[in-house]
Each structure stands twice: as structure tokens, then as C-alpha cells.
Tab-separated table of C-alpha atoms in Angstrom:
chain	number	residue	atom	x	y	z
A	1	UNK	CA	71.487	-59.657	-36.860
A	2	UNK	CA	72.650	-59.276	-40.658
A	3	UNK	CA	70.017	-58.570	-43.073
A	4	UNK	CA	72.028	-58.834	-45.941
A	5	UNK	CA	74.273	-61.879	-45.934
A	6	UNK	CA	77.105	-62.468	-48.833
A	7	UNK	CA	78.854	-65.094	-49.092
A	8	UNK	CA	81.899	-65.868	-49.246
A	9	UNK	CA	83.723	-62.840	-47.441
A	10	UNK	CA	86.694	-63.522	-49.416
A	11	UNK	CA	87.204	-65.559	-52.689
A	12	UNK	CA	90.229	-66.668	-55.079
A	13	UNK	CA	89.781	-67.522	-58.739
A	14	UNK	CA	92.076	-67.983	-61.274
A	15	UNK	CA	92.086	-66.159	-64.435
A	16	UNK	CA	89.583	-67.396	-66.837
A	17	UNK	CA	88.048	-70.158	-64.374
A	18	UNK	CA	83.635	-68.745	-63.568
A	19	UNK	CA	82.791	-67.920	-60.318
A	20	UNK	CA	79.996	-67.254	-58.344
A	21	UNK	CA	78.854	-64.842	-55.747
A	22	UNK	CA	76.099	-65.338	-53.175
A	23	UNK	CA	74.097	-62.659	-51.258
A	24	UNK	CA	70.984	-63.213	-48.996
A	25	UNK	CA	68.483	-61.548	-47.206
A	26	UNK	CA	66.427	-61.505	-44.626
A	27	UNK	CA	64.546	-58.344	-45.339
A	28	UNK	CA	61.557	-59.642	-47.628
A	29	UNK	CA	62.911	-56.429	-50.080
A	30	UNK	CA	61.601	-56.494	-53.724
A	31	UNK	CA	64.741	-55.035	-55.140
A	32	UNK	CA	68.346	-56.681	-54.959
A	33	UNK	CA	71.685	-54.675	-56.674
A	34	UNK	CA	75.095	-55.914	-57.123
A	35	UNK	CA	78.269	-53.514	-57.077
A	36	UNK	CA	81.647	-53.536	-58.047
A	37	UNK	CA	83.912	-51.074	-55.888
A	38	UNK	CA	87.448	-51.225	-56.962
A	39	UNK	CA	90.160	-49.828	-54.309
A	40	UNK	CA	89.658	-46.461	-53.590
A	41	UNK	CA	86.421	-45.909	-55.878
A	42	UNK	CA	83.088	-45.475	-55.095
A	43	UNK	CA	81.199	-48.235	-55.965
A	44	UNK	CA	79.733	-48.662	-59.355
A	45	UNK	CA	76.047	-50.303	-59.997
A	46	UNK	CA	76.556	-53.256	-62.267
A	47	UNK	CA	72.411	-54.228	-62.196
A	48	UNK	CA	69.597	-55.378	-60.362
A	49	UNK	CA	66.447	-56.813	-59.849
A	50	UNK	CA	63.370	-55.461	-59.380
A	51	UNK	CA	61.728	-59.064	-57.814
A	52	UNK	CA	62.098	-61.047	-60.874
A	53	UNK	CA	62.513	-57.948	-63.540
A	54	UNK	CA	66.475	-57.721	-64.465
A	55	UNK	CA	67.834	-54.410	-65.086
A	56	UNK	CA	71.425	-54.349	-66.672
A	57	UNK	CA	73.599	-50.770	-66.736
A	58	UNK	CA	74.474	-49.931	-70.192
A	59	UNK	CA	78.334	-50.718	-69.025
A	60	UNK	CA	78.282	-53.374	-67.805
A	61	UNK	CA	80.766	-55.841	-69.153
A	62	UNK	CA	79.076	-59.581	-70.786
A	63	UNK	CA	80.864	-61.224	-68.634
A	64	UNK	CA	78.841	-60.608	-65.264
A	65	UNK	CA	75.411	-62.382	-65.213
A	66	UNK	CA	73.370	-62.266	-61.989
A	67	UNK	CA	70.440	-64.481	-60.899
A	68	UNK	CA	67.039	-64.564	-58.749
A	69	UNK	CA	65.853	-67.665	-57.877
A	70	UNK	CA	63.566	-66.614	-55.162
A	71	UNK	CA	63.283	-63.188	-53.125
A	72	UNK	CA	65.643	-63.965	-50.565
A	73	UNK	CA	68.421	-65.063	-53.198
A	74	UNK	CA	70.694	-63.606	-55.463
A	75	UNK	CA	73.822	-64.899	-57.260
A	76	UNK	CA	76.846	-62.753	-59.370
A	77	UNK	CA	78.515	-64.754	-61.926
A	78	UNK	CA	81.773	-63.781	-63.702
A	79	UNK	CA	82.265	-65.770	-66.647
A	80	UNK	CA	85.852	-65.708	-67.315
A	81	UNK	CA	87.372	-63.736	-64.630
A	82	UNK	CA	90.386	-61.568	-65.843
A	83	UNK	CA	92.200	-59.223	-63.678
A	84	UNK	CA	90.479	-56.098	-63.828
A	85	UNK	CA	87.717	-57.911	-62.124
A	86	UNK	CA	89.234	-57.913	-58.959
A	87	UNK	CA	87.434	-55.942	-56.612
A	88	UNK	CA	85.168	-55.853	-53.904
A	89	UNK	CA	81.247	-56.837	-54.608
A	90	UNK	CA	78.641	-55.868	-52.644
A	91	UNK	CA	74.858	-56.649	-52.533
A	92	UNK	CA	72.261	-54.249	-51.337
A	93	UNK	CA	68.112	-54.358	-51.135
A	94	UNK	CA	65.566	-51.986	-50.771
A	95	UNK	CA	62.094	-52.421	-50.256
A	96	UNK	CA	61.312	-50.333	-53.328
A	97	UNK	CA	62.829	-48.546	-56.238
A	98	UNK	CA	63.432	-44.843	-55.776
A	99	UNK	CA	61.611	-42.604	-53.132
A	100	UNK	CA	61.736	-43.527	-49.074
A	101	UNK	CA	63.476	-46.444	-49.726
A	102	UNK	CA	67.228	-46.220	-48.732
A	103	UNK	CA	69.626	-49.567	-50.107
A	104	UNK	CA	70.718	-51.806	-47.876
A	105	UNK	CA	74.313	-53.169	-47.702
A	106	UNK	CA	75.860	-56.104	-47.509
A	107	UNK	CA	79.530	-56.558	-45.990
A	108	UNK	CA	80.776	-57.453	-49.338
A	109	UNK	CA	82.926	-60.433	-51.089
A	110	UNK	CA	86.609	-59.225	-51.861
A	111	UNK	CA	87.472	-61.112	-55.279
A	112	UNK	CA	90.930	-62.107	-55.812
A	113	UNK	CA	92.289	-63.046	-59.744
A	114	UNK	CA	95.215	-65.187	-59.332
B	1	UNK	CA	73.993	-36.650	-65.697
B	2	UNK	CA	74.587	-36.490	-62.036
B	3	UNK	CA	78.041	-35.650	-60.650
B	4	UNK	CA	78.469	-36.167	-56.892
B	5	UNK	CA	82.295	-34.589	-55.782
B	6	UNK	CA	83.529	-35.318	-51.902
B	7	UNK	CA	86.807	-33.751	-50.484
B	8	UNK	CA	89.312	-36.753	-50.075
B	9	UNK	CA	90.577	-36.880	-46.373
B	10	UNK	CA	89.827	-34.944	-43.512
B	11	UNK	CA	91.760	-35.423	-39.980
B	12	UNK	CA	90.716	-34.548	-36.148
B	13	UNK	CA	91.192	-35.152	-32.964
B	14	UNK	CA	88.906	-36.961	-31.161
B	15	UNK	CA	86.270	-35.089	-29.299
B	16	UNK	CA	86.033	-32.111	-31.710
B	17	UNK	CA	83.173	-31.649	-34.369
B	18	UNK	CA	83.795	-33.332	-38.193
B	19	UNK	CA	82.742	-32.091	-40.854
B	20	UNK	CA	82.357	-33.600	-44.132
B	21	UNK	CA	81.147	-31.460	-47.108
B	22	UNK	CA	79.886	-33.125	-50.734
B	23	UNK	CA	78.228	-31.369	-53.585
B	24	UNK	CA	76.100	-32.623	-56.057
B	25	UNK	CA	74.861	-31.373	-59.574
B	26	UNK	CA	71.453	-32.384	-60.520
B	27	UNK	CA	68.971	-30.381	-59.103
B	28	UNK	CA	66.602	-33.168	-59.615
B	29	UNK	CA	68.415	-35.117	-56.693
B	30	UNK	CA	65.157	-35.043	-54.349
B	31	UNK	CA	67.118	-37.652	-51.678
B	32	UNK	CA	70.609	-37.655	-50.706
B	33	UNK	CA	72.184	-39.966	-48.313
B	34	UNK	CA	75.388	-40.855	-46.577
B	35	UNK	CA	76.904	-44.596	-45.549
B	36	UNK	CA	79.561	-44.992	-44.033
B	37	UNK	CA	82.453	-48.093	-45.022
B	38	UNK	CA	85.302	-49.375	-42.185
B	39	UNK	CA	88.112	-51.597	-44.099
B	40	UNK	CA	86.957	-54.505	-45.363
B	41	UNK	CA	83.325	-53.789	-44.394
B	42	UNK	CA	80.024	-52.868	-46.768
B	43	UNK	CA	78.449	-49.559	-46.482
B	44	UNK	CA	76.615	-49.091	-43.427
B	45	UNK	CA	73.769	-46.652	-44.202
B	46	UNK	CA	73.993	-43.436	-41.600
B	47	UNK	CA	71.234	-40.885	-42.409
B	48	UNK	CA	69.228	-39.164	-45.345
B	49	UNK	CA	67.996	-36.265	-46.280
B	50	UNK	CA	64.722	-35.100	-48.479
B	51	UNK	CA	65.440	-32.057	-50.912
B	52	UNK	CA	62.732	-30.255	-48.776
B	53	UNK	CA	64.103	-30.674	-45.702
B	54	UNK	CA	66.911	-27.835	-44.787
B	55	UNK	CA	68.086	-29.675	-41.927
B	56	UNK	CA	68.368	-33.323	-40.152
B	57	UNK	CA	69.683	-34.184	-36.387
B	58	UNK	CA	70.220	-37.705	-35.541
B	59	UNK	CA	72.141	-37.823	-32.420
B	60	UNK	CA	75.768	-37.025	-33.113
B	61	UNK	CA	74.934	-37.008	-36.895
B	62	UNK	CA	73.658	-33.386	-38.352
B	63	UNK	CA	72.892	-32.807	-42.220
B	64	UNK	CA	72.978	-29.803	-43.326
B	65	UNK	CA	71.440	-28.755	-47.171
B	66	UNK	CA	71.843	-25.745	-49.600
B	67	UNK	CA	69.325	-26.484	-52.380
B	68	UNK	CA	69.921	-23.302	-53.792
B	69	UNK	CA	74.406	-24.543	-53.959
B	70	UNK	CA	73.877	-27.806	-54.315
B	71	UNK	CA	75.486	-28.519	-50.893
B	72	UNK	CA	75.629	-30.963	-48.711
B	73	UNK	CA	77.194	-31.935	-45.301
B	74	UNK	CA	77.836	-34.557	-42.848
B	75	UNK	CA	78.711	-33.097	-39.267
B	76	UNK	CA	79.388	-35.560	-36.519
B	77	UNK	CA	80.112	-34.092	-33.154
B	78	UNK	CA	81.972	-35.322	-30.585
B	79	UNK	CA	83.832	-37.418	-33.085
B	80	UNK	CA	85.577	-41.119	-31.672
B	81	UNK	CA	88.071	-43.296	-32.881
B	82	UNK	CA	85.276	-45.778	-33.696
B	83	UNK	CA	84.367	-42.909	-36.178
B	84	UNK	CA	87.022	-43.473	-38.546
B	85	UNK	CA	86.081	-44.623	-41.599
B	86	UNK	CA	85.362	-43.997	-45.539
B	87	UNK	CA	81.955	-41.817	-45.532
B	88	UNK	CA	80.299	-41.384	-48.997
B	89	UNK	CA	77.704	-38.907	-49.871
B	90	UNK	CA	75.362	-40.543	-52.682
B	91	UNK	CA	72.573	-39.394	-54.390
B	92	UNK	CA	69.277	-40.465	-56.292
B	93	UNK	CA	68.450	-38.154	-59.066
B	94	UNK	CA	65.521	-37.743	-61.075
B	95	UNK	CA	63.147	-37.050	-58.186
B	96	UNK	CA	63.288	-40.690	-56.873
B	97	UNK	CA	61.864	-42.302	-60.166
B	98	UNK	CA	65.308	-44.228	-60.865
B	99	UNK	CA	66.717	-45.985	-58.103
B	100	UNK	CA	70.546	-45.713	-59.365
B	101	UNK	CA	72.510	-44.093	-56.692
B	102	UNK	CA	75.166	-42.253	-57.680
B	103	UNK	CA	78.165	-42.148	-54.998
B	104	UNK	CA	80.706	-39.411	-54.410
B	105	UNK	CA	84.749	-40.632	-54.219
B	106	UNK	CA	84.087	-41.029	-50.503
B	107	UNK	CA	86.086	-39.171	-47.476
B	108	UNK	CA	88.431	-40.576	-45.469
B	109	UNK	CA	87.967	-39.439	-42.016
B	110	UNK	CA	91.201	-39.886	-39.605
B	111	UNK	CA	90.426	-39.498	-35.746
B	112	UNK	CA	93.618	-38.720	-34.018
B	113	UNK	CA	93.386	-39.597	-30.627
């Protein structure tokens, strides 16, 4: 069974128009990351949560915003969407930061810019 | 900070050994791991390794690591079509008390059958 659900597997925006990215789990992990992996790179930590503690990477662009609600929850918003943000996202958990606790993946969202 | 480097493609034929080498550069990297990403698909988390551990077997799966050159490698024997995929070596430096993991380019692995 999937422990770490995102949804949708694929998703279209148009240039400038917000979306948002959903990723769930059924692990009961305290920490949830999102990451950007453009074609052919390995992927690239944008932030994540440490239950409800946000921690952003000093590169990350404005534009992405991520929320908690609850545990099992965790959204990626783009703002405006511009081209360069196509890529694929993915969501991972691990019980705890650092140490014995190896992340999680989920099977990703492939964004599309139109 | 850390710099994790991964040869780009390696071919075989099916039934002989792979191996997939990665290096790393902080010496504070106390837990290295490798995933392992079919088209399309997330990263599917294979095996790990402790920085005082020499060795790990896990079935087809043995990691090998040189502390001392900074080494690290993936062999799978007995390698399958199924086995084709992207493998990435990442690492967690700063003995574990970040929890950034910082991947290598990934390898491409091509099982001829």
C-alpha cells in the first residue's frame, strides 16, 4: 500500500495562473519535504516541515509556499507559475530529522506550464 | 559544502553483476543511502549505509564503503531487466544533525537482455 500519496500524478497550469500540490501520508512521520527535480537532475530540497516548524532553503524562489494543516497533510503552492517551474515534485517523510531515519518518497506530480 | 559525484550511465547484460560507484566529499557524511527512480516514478529507497559500517548485504544489493576515499558503491548481482532504472547515491552530512540530503546526478543503469 502507498505510504506517501501525491496528488495529482500529472498537472497543467498556465503561466501565471497558482496551483496547488497535494501529498499524504499514511506513515504518522513528524517531518514532510517537498522537491523539485527538473529532467535529468537530482532533485533539489525546496523546504520542509518539521510537524508544524517550517524550514525554507535559502534558494528557494518566493513563489513556492507549502502548508501543514495536520500531520498527514501537506500542500505546495506556486504562486505564479512561469516556465522554469516545470518539473517534477515530489514529497517525502521521515519519522525524524537526521540520524536512522531514511526519507520516504512519494511517486511525484509532473507539472506542466502551458 | 557537500559534493556527491555519480558516473552517468552504465550498461549490462542481464544476469551479470552491476556496479555503480559514487563519491562523496564531506567526511562528516555519517549516513549515505541509495534510491532508486523508474520513469515517471518517485525514488524508491533501496539500502543505507552508517559511516562505521565497511560493508552491507541485502539480498542482491551489496554496499561497499572507503571512509578513508570517500567511496561508495552500489553492486547488484544477478542484475534483471526490472533493474533498470535511475539509481542515486545521496548523502546526509554533518553527522546526521541536518536532515538535507544531498543527491548525486544519478546513474542510469541499462540492462541489455
Amino acid at each position: 500500500d502507498a505510504m506517501v500519496i501525491q496528488n495529482p500524478r500529472y498537472q497543467v497550469t498556465q503561466f501565471g495562473k497558482p496551483v496547488t500540490l497535494s501529498c499524504s501520508q499514511t506513515l504518522n512521520h513528524n517531518v514532510m519535504y517537498w522537491y523539485q527535480q527538473k529532467s535529468s537532475q537530482a532533485p533539489k530540497l525546496l523546504f520542509h516541515y518539521y510537524d508544524k516548524d517550517f524550514n525554507n532553503e535559502a534558494d528557494t524562489p518566493d513563489n513556492f509556499q507549502s502548508r501543514r494543516p495536520n500531520t498527514s497533510f501537506c500542500f505546495l503552492d506556486i504562486r505564479s507559475p512561469g516556465l522554469g517551474d516545470a518539473a517534477m515534485y515530489l514529497c517525502a517523510t521521515s519519522r525524524d530529522r537526521g540520524r536512522l531515519t531514511p526519507q520516504h518518497f512519494g511517486d511525484g506530480t509532473r507539472l506542466s506550464i502551458l | 559544502g557537500e559534493d556527491v559525484e555519480q558516473s552517468l550511465f552504465l550498461s549490462v547484460r542481464e544476469g551479470d553483476s552491476s556496479v555503480i560507484n559514487c563519491t562523496y566529499t564531506d567526511s562528516s557524511s555519517t549516513y549515505l543511502y541509495w534510491y532508486k527512480q523508474e520513469p515517471g516514478a518517485g525514488l524508491q529507497l533501496l539500502t543505507y549505509i552508517f559511516s562505521n559500517m565497511d560493508m552491507k548485504q541485502d539480498q542482491r544489493l551489496t554496499v561497499l564503503l572507503n571512509k578513508k576515499d570517500k567511496h561508495l558503491s552500489l553492486r547488484i548481482a544477478d542484475t534483471q531487466t526490472g533493474d533498470s532504472a535511475i539509481y542515486f547515491c545521496a548523502a546526509l552530512p554533518g553527522g546526521g544533525a541536518t536532515n538535507k540530503l544531498i543527491f548525486g546526478t544519478g546513474t542510469l543503469l541499462a540492462v541489455q537482455p
